[in-house]
PDB file of C-alpha atoms in Angstrom:
ATOM      1  CA  MET A   1      35.623  22.811   6.203  1.00 40.00           C
ATOM      2  CA  SER A   2      32.357  20.885   6.532  1.00 46.00           C
ATOM      3  CA  ASN A   3      28.751  21.971   6.101  1.00 47.00           C
ATOM      4  CA  GLN A   4      25.656  20.546   7.661  1.00 54.00           C
ATOM      5  CA  GLU A   5      22.129  21.601   6.854  1.00 55.00           C
ATOM      6  CA  GLY A   6      19.167  21.063   9.112  1.00 59.00           C
ATOM      7  CA  LYS A   7      15.490  20.562   8.607  1.00 65.00           C
ATOM      8  CA  ALA A   8      12.601  22.707   9.788  1.00 76.00           C
ATOM      9  CA  MET A   9      11.579  22.691  13.422  1.00 86.00           C
ATOM     10  CA  GLU A  10       8.532  24.346  14.938  1.00 90.00           C
ATOM     11  CA  THR A  11       8.182  25.447  18.547  1.00 91.00           C
ATOM     12  CA  LYS A  12       5.341  27.207  20.325  1.00 93.00           C
ATOM     13  CA  ASN A  13       6.803  30.688  19.717  1.00 94.00           C
ATOM     14  CA  PHE A  14       8.792  30.413  16.487  1.00 95.00           C
ATOM     15  CA  LYS A  15       9.590  28.181  13.526  1.00 94.00           C
ATOM     16  CA  ILE A  16      13.102  27.442  12.331  1.00 92.00           C
ATOM     17  CA  THR A  17      12.668  26.996   8.602  1.00 91.00           C
ATOM     18  CA  ASP A  18      16.279  25.878   8.056  1.00 89.00           C
ATOM     19  CA  TYR A  19      19.825  26.213   9.281  1.00 89.00           C
ATOM     20  CA  GLU A  20      23.355  25.544   8.115  1.00 90.00           C
ATOM     21  CA  VAL A  21      26.406  24.830  10.264  1.00 87.00           C
ATOM     22  CA  VAL A  22      29.857  25.438   8.800  1.00 80.00           C
ATOM     23  CA  ASN A  23      32.803  24.117  10.780  1.00 71.00           C
ATOM     24  CA  CYS A  24      36.054  25.770   9.753  1.00 68.00           C
ATOM     25  CA  GLU A  25      39.485  25.313  11.245  1.00 64.00           C
ATOM     26  CA  ARG A  26      41.691  28.345  11.560  1.00 62.00           C
ATOM     27  CA  PHE A  27      45.465  28.246  11.371  1.00 61.00           C
ATOM     28  CA  ASN A  28      45.637  26.396  14.682  1.00 64.00           C
ATOM     29  CA  PRO A  29      44.109  22.919  14.144  1.00 64.00           C
ATOM     30  CA  ARG A  30      43.584  22.492  17.902  1.00 68.00           C
ATOM     31  CA  ARG A  31      41.071  25.326  17.997  1.00 69.00           C
ATOM     32  CA  SER A  32      38.199  25.399  15.576  1.00 71.00           C
ATOM     33  CA  TRP A  33      35.336  27.815  15.136  1.00 81.00           C
ATOM     34  CA  CYS A  34      31.901  27.386  13.664  1.00 86.00           C
ATOM     35  CA  SER A  35      29.595  29.609  11.711  1.00 90.00           C
ATOM     36  CA  VAL A  36      25.833  29.034  11.727  1.00 91.00           C
ATOM     37  CA  LYS A  37      23.155  30.536   9.511  1.00 93.00           C
ATOM     38  CA  VAL A  38      19.534  30.205  10.643  1.00 93.00           C
ATOM     39  CA  ARG A  39      16.242  31.235   9.099  1.00 94.00           C
ATOM     40  CA  VAL A  40      13.473  31.766  11.648  1.00 95.00           C
ATOM     41  CA  MET A  41       9.814  32.707  11.287  1.00 95.00           C
ATOM     42  CA  VAL A  42       8.081  34.609  14.106  1.00 93.00           C
ATOM     43  CA  ASN A  43       4.518  35.893  13.684  1.00 90.00           C
ATOM     44  CA  GLY A  44       4.708  35.352   9.917  1.00 92.00           C
ATOM     45  CA  LEU A  45       7.952  37.324   9.484  1.00 93.00           C
ATOM     46  CA  VAL A  46      11.118  35.538   8.343  1.00 95.00           C
ATOM     47  CA  LYS A  47      14.507  36.611   9.643  1.00 95.00           C
ATOM     48  CA  GLU A  48      17.878  35.166   8.628  1.00 96.00           C
ATOM     49  CA  GLU A  49      20.996  35.570  10.776  1.00 95.00           C
ATOM     50  CA  THR A  50      24.549  34.260  10.840  1.00 95.00           C
ATOM     51  CA  ALA A  51      26.769  33.964  13.919  1.00 94.00           C
ATOM     52  CA  GLN A  52      30.122  32.484  14.866  1.00 91.00           C
ATOM     53  CA  GLY A  53      31.238  30.654  17.982  1.00 89.00           C
ATOM     54  CA  ASP A  54      33.979  28.472  19.382  1.00 84.00           C
ATOM     55  CA  GLY A  55      31.843  25.446  18.574  1.00 81.00           C
ATOM     56  CA  PRO A  56      28.473  24.567  17.052  1.00 81.00           C
ATOM     57  CA  VAL A  57      26.478  24.990  20.287  1.00 81.00           C
ATOM     58  CA  GLU A  58      27.740  28.520  20.946  1.00 85.00           C
ATOM     59  CA  ALA A  59      27.278  29.498  17.287  1.00 89.00           C
ATOM     60  CA  LEU A  60      23.747  28.018  17.192  1.00 87.00           C
ATOM     61  CA  HIS A  61      22.789  29.860  20.377  1.00 86.00           C
ATOM     62  CA  ARG A  62      24.161  33.175  19.089  1.00 90.00           C
ATOM     63  CA  ALA A  63      22.499  32.842  15.672  1.00 93.00           C
ATOM     64  CA  LEU A  64      19.118  31.960  17.199  1.00 92.00           C
ATOM     65  CA  CYS A  65      19.339  34.866  19.665  1.00 90.00           C
ATOM     66  CA  LEU A  66      20.115  37.239  16.778  1.00 93.00           C
ATOM     67  CA  ALA A  67      17.216  35.883  14.722  1.00 94.00           C
ATOM     68  CA  LEU A  68      14.928  36.181  17.759  1.00 94.00           C
ATOM     69  CA  SER A  69      16.225  39.660  18.687  1.00 91.00           C
ATOM     70  CA  GLN A  70      12.698  40.941  19.297  1.00 91.00           C
ATOM     71  CA  PHE A  71      12.966  38.910  22.522  1.00 90.00           C
ATOM     72  CA  SER A  72      15.917  40.950  23.820  1.00 85.00           C
ATOM     73  CA  PHE A  73      16.172  39.030  27.095  1.00 83.00           C
ATOM     74  CA  LEU A  74      17.364  35.906  25.235  1.00 84.00           C
ATOM     75  CA  GLY A  75      20.850  37.387  24.942  1.00 77.00           C
ATOM     76  CA  SER A  76      21.288  37.218  28.716  1.00 79.00           C
ATOM     77  CA  LEU A  77      20.439  33.519  29.035  1.00 81.00           C
ATOM     78  CA  ASP A  78      23.046  31.160  30.420  1.00 81.00           C
ATOM     79  CA  LEU A  79      23.222  27.736  28.774  1.00 80.00           C
ATOM     80  CA  MET A  80      24.763  25.158  31.089  1.00 81.00           C
ATOM     81  CA  GLY A  81      25.150  21.519  31.886  1.00 81.00           C
ATOM     82  CA  PHE A  82      25.169  20.077  28.376  1.00 82.00           C
ATOM     83  CA  LYS A  83      25.173  16.314  28.619  1.00 86.00           C
ATOM     84  CA  VAL A  84      25.433  13.827  25.758  1.00 87.00           C
ATOM     85  CA  GLN A  85      24.275  10.255  26.215  1.00 86.00           C
ATOM     86  CA  TYR A  86      24.168   7.261  23.926  1.00 83.00           C
ATOM     87  CA  PRO A  87      21.080   5.356  25.176  1.00 79.00           C
ATOM     88  CA  ASN A  88      21.575   2.420  22.780  1.00 77.00           C
ATOM     89  CA  PHE A  89      25.184   2.569  21.646  1.00 74.00           C
ATOM     90  CA  LYS A  90      25.607   1.028  18.180  1.00 75.00           C
ATOM     91  CA  GLY A  91      28.885   2.591  17.055  1.00 72.00           C
ATOM     92  CA  VAL A  92      28.588   5.274  14.397  1.00 70.00           C
ATOM     93  CA  ALA A  93      24.890   4.429  13.883  1.00 69.00           C
ATOM     94  CA  SER A  94      24.041   5.427  17.464  1.00 76.00           C
ATOM     95  CA  THR A  95      21.318   7.824  18.468  1.00 87.00           C
ATOM     96  CA  VAL A  96      22.426  10.567  20.835  1.00 88.00           C
ATOM     97  CA  LYS A  97      20.409  12.205  23.580  1.00 90.00           C
ATOM     98  CA  VAL A  98      21.415  15.775  24.439  1.00 91.00           C
ATOM     99  CA  SER A  99      20.145  17.498  27.555  1.00 91.00           C
ATOM    100  CA  ALA A 100      20.943  20.942  28.937  1.00 89.00           C
ATOM    101  CA  ALA A 101      19.777  23.560  31.369  1.00 89.00           C
ATOM    102  CA  CYS A 102      19.198  27.260  31.013  1.00 85.00           C
ATOM    103  CA  SER A 103      18.768  30.134  33.443  1.00 85.00           C
ATOM    104  CA  ASN A 104      18.128  33.851  33.362  1.00 76.00           C
ATOM    105  CA  ASN A 105      18.407  36.203  36.304  1.00 66.00           C
ATOM    106  CA  GLY A 106      15.466  38.196  34.951  1.00 54.00           C
ATOM    107  CA  LEU A 107      13.278  35.084  35.084  1.00 54.00           C
ATOM    108  CA  ARG A 108      14.809  33.918  38.400  1.00 66.00           C
ATOM    109  CA  ASP A 109      14.634  30.220  37.635  1.00 79.00           C
ATOM    110  CA  ARG A 110      16.211  27.358  35.735  1.00 83.00           C
ATOM    111  CA  TRP A 111      14.734  24.891  33.263  1.00 87.00           C
ATOM    112  CA  ASN A 112      15.829  21.880  31.224  1.00 91.00           C
ATOM    113  CA  ALA A 113      15.341  20.504  27.729  1.00 93.00           C
ATOM    114  CA  GLN A 114      16.464  17.468  25.801  1.00 93.00           C
ATOM    115  CA  ALA A 115      16.409  16.079  22.293  1.00 92.00           C
ATOM    116  CA  THR A 116      17.295  12.808  20.627  1.00 90.00           C
ATOM    117  CA  SER A 117      18.684  12.382  17.121  1.00 89.00           C
ATOM    118  CA  PRO A 118      21.132  10.229  15.154  1.00 87.00           C
ATOM    119  CA  ASN A 119      22.885  13.555  14.388  1.00 84.00           C
ATOM    120  CA  ILE A 120      24.599  15.173  17.380  1.00 83.00           C
ATOM    121  CA  VAL A 121      24.450  18.716  15.921  1.00 84.00           C
ATOM    122  CA  SER A 122      20.705  18.348  15.254  1.00 87.00           C
ATOM    123  CA  ALA A 123      20.184  17.134  18.825  1.00 89.00           C
ATOM    124  CA  TYR A 124      22.126  20.111  20.195  1.00 88.00           C
ATOM    125  CA  PHE A 125      20.219  22.497  17.936  1.00 88.00           C
ATOM    126  CA  GLU A 126      16.823  21.129  18.958  1.00 91.00           C
ATOM    127  CA  THR A 127      17.815  21.303  22.638  1.00 92.00           C
ATOM    128  CA  VAL A 128      18.907  24.953  22.341  1.00 89.00           C
ATOM    129  CA  ALA A 129      15.727  25.826  20.409  1.00 92.00           C
ATOM    130  CA  LYS A 130      13.583  24.195  23.119  1.00 93.00           C
ATOM    131  CA  LEU A 131      15.413  26.115  25.843  1.00 92.00           C
ATOM    132  CA  LEU A 132      14.895  29.438  24.039  1.00 91.00           C
ATOM    133  CA  ASP A 133      11.238  28.599  23.384  1.00 94.00           C
ATOM    134  CA  GLN A 134      10.707  27.845  27.068  1.00 92.00           C
ATOM    135  CA  ALA A 135      12.380  31.158  27.965  1.00 90.00           C
ATOM    136  CA  ILE A 136       9.985  33.083  25.699  1.00 92.00           C
ATOM    137  CA  THR A 137       6.972  31.219  27.120  1.00 92.00           C
ATOM    138  CA  ARG A 138       8.105  31.879  30.718  1.00 87.00           C
ATOM    139  CA  TYR A 139       8.822  35.539  29.970  1.00 86.00           C
ATOM    140  CA  ASN A 140       5.412  36.032  28.345  1.00 88.00           C
ATOM    141  CA  ALA A 141       3.632  34.304  31.230  1.00 88.00           C
ATOM    142  CA  GLU A 142       5.464  36.385  33.829  1.00 82.00           C
ATOM    143  CA  HIS A 143       4.790  39.661  32.026  1.00 81.00           C
ATOM    144  CA  ASN A 144       1.170  38.861  31.140  1.00 82.00           C
ATOM    145  CA  ALA A 145       0.466  37.998  34.797  1.00 76.00           C
ATOM    146  CA  ALA A 146       2.083  41.241  35.967  1.00 66.00           C
ATOM    147  CA  GLY A 147       0.223  43.525  33.705  1.00 60.00           C
TER     148      GLY A 147
END
């Protein structure tokens, strides 16, 4: 079992005050699962949630969606096309660049985000947070224009 804690990250619509990723192997060492705990602040209110997934990206996405449950449409987002690049490969000291796409039938479009970090989990987490933030911004813009 390994733990990883993350630092605060602020987006336009919410602030992640901290998170913790726990990677645990079950009885089958070929299949692992992760648990993620996030603490998020939206409009001055702090919410803490924990979620599990087959890997850190799925667990991070689930935990953030739970913490941001006031934006119910986030649960129907599809994360896709995760890509990891090593722009300046230097062995274990390399910085990774993670990019991904997201879509939602309710928003009828697709958008991308990316993040760079020496820590691959942090880069994934920042990418997922950016995608969710863009979804909230797009949703608000669409609904404010309609009504």
